[in-house]
Amino acid sequence: MSAALRIGVFDSGFGGLTVLRELLPQAPQAEFFYVGDTARLPYGSKSRATIARYAVESAQFLVDQGIEYLVIACNTASALALDEIRAAVRIPVLGVIETGAASAAAASRSRDVLVLATDATVQIHAYDQACAQHGLRALEKACPLLVPLIEEGWTEHPVTAEVLRIYLDEALRQAQAANSQPDTVLLGCTHYPLLRPLLARTLPVAMRFLDSAATTAEHVRADLVARGLMPKQGIALAAAAQMTDADEPAQEAVGARCHFYATDSIEKFQRLGSRFLGRAMHTVTLMDIGG
Ligand code: DGL
């Protein structure tokens, strides 16, 4: 076993690769073990008990790979299964709801935040509760059509632009009715960072959006340093230099630091996953979940 810090990243599928992409420069010495439960996605439309069962199985698999720290990149699993995952493993587990709420608290002046997320995440009001801890009011909007559109690769497609506009119009009307004035939009789903250019064009100018992948990676780094798992120095800059897509050694370096596991088609994981990770994925292992 190598001496590098082993970090596990779990997601229902490909979307958590947006988080891994941001984590790579934040923890340049770490080795990453990523599980995408592609055979059983989407989680966003499933029940709490099912999501918890699936997520705990993957967390235990990652622990068996020797990880010392676990990031639940999936918003839905963080919202519905974090307690169960923490109870099942003996290592620190970080979920993305709390980190997203903390970042929104730092960014919002109006103290009203709009959260875009999956159905399951919205139903359980996880962001509402986490934001309330920071004195923020959250208006949560389920956007169930966005995940399939993004997985289809339609991140700039007119259909996606129209769907996003409809969701935002509905949310802003609800905000008005609730006397809420959100100035910050929290992207509460792993997939939504891929809509950054579209969001930038669609949102009213007075509103800014927070990319939960980037904010999660910053929180992970701070938590690793606070726990003494990573030195404070030499963090982002060294790795940022390794992260240019055109740079083949950097590509190899990332490949050597990352171990990818998927529960369904390897070929599909490589094809779709490379869009989320922003680089090619050469080696992916099939994780057998039985059944
Ligand atoms: N990973 C999920 C999330 O962040 C989106 C995809 C799914 O529904 O499984 O909520």
Coordinates of C-alpha atoms and ligand atoms in Angstrom, one line a residue:
M1 CA 0.0 0.0 0.0
S2 CA 1.4 3.4 -0.9
A3 CA 2.0 6.1 1.7
A4 CA -0.2 8.7 0.0
L5 CA -3.3 9.8 1.7
R6 CA -6.2 7.7 0.3
I7 CA -9.4 9.7 -0.3
G8 CA -12.7 8.1 -1.3
V9 CA -15.2 9.9 -3.4
F10 CA -18.7 8.5 -3.8
D11 CA -21.4 9.4 -6.2
S12 CA -24.5 7.8 -7.7
G13 CA -22.8 8.0 -11.1
F14 CA -20.7 10.4 -13.2
G15 CA -21.6 13.7 -11.6
G16 CA -19.3 13.4 -8.6
L17 CA -16.4 13.6 -11.1
T18 CA -17.0 17.4 -11.1
V19 CA -16.1 17.2 -7.4
L20 CA -13.1 15.0 -8.0
R21 CA -11.9 17.4 -10.8
E22 CA -11.8 20.2 -8.2
L23 CA -10.3 18.0 -5.5
L24 CA -7.3 17.0 -7.6
P25 CA -5.5 20.4 -7.3
Q26 CA -6.7 20.8 -3.7
A27 CA -5.0 17.6 -2.5
P28 CA -2.1 17.1 -4.9
Q29 CA -0.4 14.4 -2.8
A30 CA -3.5 12.3 -2.3
E31 CA -4.6 9.2 -4.1
F32 CA -8.3 9.0 -5.0
F33 CA -10.7 6.1 -5.1
Y34 CA -14.0 7.0 -6.9
V35 CA -17.1 4.9 -7.0
G36 CA -19.9 5.8 -9.4
D37 CA -23.0 3.6 -8.7
T38 CA -24.0 3.8 -12.4
A39 CA -26.1 0.6 -12.3
R40 CA -28.5 2.1 -9.8
L41 CA -28.6 5.8 -10.7
P42 CA -30.5 8.1 -10.6
Y43 CA -30.7 8.4 -6.8
G44 CA -32.6 11.7 -7.1
S45 CA -35.9 9.9 -7.6
K46 CA -35.5 7.1 -5.1
S47 CA -36.6 6.6 -1.5
R48 CA -34.5 7.4 1.6
A49 CA -34.2 3.7 2.6
T50 CA -33.0 2.6 -0.8
I51 CA -30.5 5.5 -1.2
A52 CA -29.1 4.8 2.3
R53 CA -28.7 1.1 1.5
Y54 CA -26.9 1.7 -1.8
A55 CA -24.7 4.5 -0.4
V56 CA -23.6 2.4 2.6
E57 CA -22.6 -0.5 0.3
S58 CA -20.4 1.8 -1.8
A59 CA -18.9 3.5 1.3
Q60 CA -18.0 0.1 2.7
F61 CA -16.4 -0.9 -0.6
L62 CA -14.3 2.2 -0.5
V63 CA -13.2 1.6 3.1
D64 CA -12.1 -1.9 1.9
Q65 CA -9.8 -0.1 -0.6
G66 CA -8.0 1.5 2.4
I67 CA -9.3 5.0 2.2
E68 CA -8.8 7.3 5.3
Y69 CA -11.3 10.0 4.4
L70 CA -14.6 9.9 2.4
V71 CA -16.3 12.6 0.4
I72 CA -19.9 12.0 -0.4
A73 CA -20.0 14.0 -3.6
C74 CA -23.6 13.1 -4.4
N75 CA -26.0 15.8 -3.0
T76 CA -28.9 13.3 -2.8
A77 CA -26.9 10.7 -0.8
S78 CA -25.5 13.5 1.4
A79 CA -29.1 14.8 2.0
L80 CA -30.6 11.4 2.7
A81 CA -27.9 9.0 3.9
L82 CA -25.1 10.8 5.6
D83 CA -26.0 9.6 9.1
E84 CA -26.3 6.0 7.9
I85 CA -22.9 6.2 6.1
R86 CA -21.2 7.8 9.1
A87 CA -22.6 5.1 11.4
A88 CA -21.3 2.4 9.0
V89 CA -17.7 3.5 8.7
R90 CA -15.0 4.6 11.1
I91 CA -13.3 7.3 9.1
P92 CA -14.2 11.0 8.6
V93 CA -17.1 11.5 6.1
L94 CA -17.8 14.8 4.5
G95 CA -21.1 15.5 2.8
V96 CA -21.8 18.3 0.3
I97 CA -24.9 19.8 1.9
E98 CA -23.2 21.4 4.9
T99 CA -20.3 22.7 2.8
G100 CA -22.7 24.2 0.2
A101 CA -24.7 25.9 3.0
A102 CA -21.5 27.3 4.6
S103 CA -20.4 28.7 1.2
A104 CA -23.8 30.3 0.6
A105 CA -23.7 31.9 4.0
A106 CA -20.3 33.5 3.1
A107 CA -21.6 34.7 -0.3
S108 CA -25.2 35.9 0.3
R109 CA -25.9 39.5 1.4
S110 CA -29.7 39.3 1.2
R111 CA -29.6 36.1 3.3
D112 CA -32.0 34.5 0.9
V113 CA -30.6 31.6 -1.2
L114 CA -32.1 29.7 -4.1
V115 CA -31.1 26.0 -4.2
L116 CA -31.5 23.9 -7.4
A117 CA -31.4 20.2 -6.7
T118 CA -32.9 16.8 -7.4
D119 CA -36.4 15.8 -6.2
A120 CA -35.2 13.7 -3.3
T121 CA -32.9 16.4 -2.0
V122 CA -35.7 19.0 -2.2
Q123 CA -38.3 16.7 -0.6
I124 CA -36.2 16.2 2.5
H125 CA -35.4 19.9 2.9
A126 CA -31.8 19.2 3.6
Y127 CA -30.5 22.5 2.3
D128 CA -33.3 24.4 4.0
Q129 CA -32.2 23.0 7.4
A130 CA -28.4 23.4 6.7
C131 CA -28.9 27.0 5.5
A132 CA -31.1 27.8 8.5
Q133 CA -28.1 26.9 10.7
H134 CA -26.3 29.8 9.1
G135 CA -29.2 32.3 9.4
L136 CA -30.1 31.9 5.7
R137 CA -33.5 31.3 4.1
A138 CA -33.4 28.7 1.4
L139 CA -35.9 28.4 -1.4
E140 CA -35.5 24.9 -2.8
K141 CA -36.4 24.1 -6.4
A142 CA -36.4 20.5 -7.8
C143 CA -35.1 20.4 -11.4
P144 CA -35.6 16.7 -12.3
L145 CA -35.1 17.2 -16.1
L146 CA -31.6 18.7 -15.8
V147 CA -29.7 15.5 -14.9
P148 CA -30.9 13.5 -18.0
L149 CA -30.3 16.5 -20.3
I150 CA -26.8 16.9 -19.0
E151 CA -26.0 13.2 -19.3
E152 CA -27.2 13.4 -22.9
G153 CA -24.5 16.0 -23.4
W154 CA -27.0 18.8 -24.1
T155 CA -25.3 21.4 -21.9
E156 CA -25.7 24.1 -24.5
H157 CA -28.8 22.8 -26.2
P158 CA -31.8 25.1 -26.7
V159 CA -34.0 22.5 -25.0
T160 CA -31.9 22.6 -21.9
A161 CA -31.7 26.4 -22.0
E162 CA -35.5 26.5 -22.2
V163 CA -36.0 24.0 -19.4
L164 CA -33.5 25.9 -17.2
R165 CA -35.3 29.2 -17.9
I166 CA -38.7 27.6 -17.0
Y167 CA -37.3 26.3 -13.7
L168 CA -35.7 29.6 -12.8
D169 CA -38.9 31.6 -13.7
E170 CA -41.0 29.3 -11.5
A171 CA -38.5 29.5 -8.6
L172 CA -38.3 33.3 -8.9
R173 CA -42.1 33.6 -8.9
Q174 CA -42.2 31.4 -5.8
A175 CA -39.5 33.6 -4.2
Q176 CA -41.6 36.7 -4.9
A177 CA -44.7 35.1 -3.4
A178 CA -42.7 34.2 -0.3
N179 CA -41.2 37.7 0.0
S180 CA -37.8 36.2 -0.6
Q181 CA -35.0 38.0 -2.5
P182 CA -32.3 35.4 -3.3
D183 CA -29.0 36.9 -4.5
T184 CA -27.2 33.5 -4.6
V185 CA -28.0 30.3 -6.4
L186 CA -26.6 27.1 -4.9
L187 CA -26.1 24.3 -7.4
G188 CA -27.2 21.4 -5.2
C189 CA -26.6 18.6 -7.6
T190 CA -23.3 17.1 -8.9
H191 CA -24.3 17.6 -12.6
Y192 CA -25.2 21.3 -12.5
P193 CA -21.6 22.7 -12.7
L194 CA -21.7 21.6 -16.4
L195 CA -24.4 24.2 -16.9
R196 CA -22.2 27.1 -15.7
P197 CA -22.1 28.9 -19.1
L198 CA -25.8 28.5 -19.6
L199 CA -26.5 29.6 -16.0
A200 CA -24.3 32.7 -16.4
R201 CA -26.4 33.7 -19.5
T202 CA -29.8 32.8 -17.9
L203 CA -29.6 34.2 -14.4
P204 CA -30.7 37.8 -13.6
V205 CA -27.6 40.0 -13.4
A206 CA -28.1 40.6 -9.7
M207 CA -27.8 36.9 -8.9
R208 CA -24.6 34.8 -8.7
F209 CA -24.3 31.1 -8.6
L210 CA -22.1 28.9 -6.4
D211 CA -20.5 25.8 -7.8
S212 CA -20.9 23.2 -5.1
A213 CA -18.1 21.1 -6.6
A214 CA -15.5 23.9 -6.2
T215 CA -16.8 24.9 -2.7
T216 CA -16.8 21.2 -1.5
A217 CA -13.1 20.8 -2.7
E218 CA -12.1 23.9 -0.7
H219 CA -13.9 22.5 2.4
V220 CA -12.2 19.1 2.0
R221 CA -8.8 20.7 1.8
A222 CA -9.5 22.8 5.0
D223 CA -10.8 19.8 6.8
L224 CA -7.8 17.6 5.8
V225 CA -5.4 20.3 7.1
A226 CA -7.4 20.7 10.3
R227 CA -7.3 17.0 10.9
G228 CA -3.6 16.9 10.3
L229 CA -4.1 14.6 7.3
M230 CA -2.5 17.0 4.9
P231 CA 0.2 19.7 5.3
K232 CA -0.9 23.3 5.0
Q233 CA 1.8 24.3 2.5
G234 CA 2.4 23.4 -1.1
I235 CA -1.3 22.7 -1.9
A236 CA -3.0 24.3 -4.9
L237 CA -0.2 25.8 -6.9
A238 CA 1.9 22.7 -7.4
A239 CA -1.0 20.7 -8.7
A240 CA -2.6 23.5 -10.7
A241 CA 0.5 23.3 -12.8
Q242 CA -0.3 19.7 -13.5
M243 CA -3.9 20.3 -14.5
T244 CA -3.7 21.5 -18.1
D245 CA -5.8 19.3 -20.4
A246 CA -3.3 19.5 -23.2
D247 CA -0.4 18.4 -21.1
E248 CA 0.1 14.6 -21.5
P249 CA 2.3 14.0 -18.4
A250 CA -0.3 15.8 -16.3
Q251 CA -2.9 13.4 -17.8
E252 CA -0.8 10.5 -16.8
A253 CA -0.2 11.9 -13.4
V254 CA -3.9 12.2 -12.8
G255 CA -4.4 8.7 -14.1
A256 CA -1.9 7.3 -11.6
R257 CA -3.5 9.1 -8.7
C258 CA -7.1 8.0 -9.5
H259 CA -8.8 4.6 -9.3
F260 CA -12.2 4.6 -10.8
Y261 CA -14.9 2.0 -10.1
A262 CA -18.3 1.8 -11.7
T263 CA -21.2 -0.6 -11.1
D264 CA -22.3 -0.7 -14.8
S265 CA -20.8 -0.3 -18.3
I266 CA -17.1 0.6 -18.1
E267 CA -17.3 2.0 -21.7
K268 CA -20.2 4.3 -20.8
F269 CA -18.4 5.5 -17.6
Q270 CA -15.3 6.4 -19.6
R271 CA -17.3 8.1 -22.3
L272 CA -19.6 10.2 -20.1
G273 CA -17.2 10.5 -17.2
S274 CA -14.6 12.2 -19.2
R275 CA -17.0 15.1 -19.8
F276 CA -17.5 15.5 -16.1
L277 CA -13.8 15.1 -15.2
G278 CA -12.6 17.2 -18.1
R279 CA -10.0 14.6 -19.2
A280 CA -9.8 11.1 -20.5
M281 CA -10.3 8.2 -18.1
H282 CA -8.2 5.2 -19.1
T283 CA -8.7 2.6 -16.5
V284 CA -12.1 1.9 -14.9
T285 CA -12.8 -1.2 -12.9
L286 CA -16.2 -2.9 -12.7
M287 CA -17.4 -3.0 -9.1
D288 CA -19.6 -6.1 -8.7
I289 CA -22.6 -5.3 -6.4
G290 CA -24.2 -8.6 -7.0
G291 CA -27.9 -9.0 -7.9
Ligands
DGL1 N1 -25.6 12.8 -7.9 C1 -26.9 13.3 -7.8 C2 -26.9 14.5 -6.9 O1 -26.0 15.2 -6.8 C3 -27.6 13.5 -9.1 C4 -27.8 12.3 -10.0 C5 -28.8 11.3 -9.4 O2 -30.0 11.7 -9.2 O3 -28.4 10.2 -9.1 O4 -28.0 14.8 -6.3

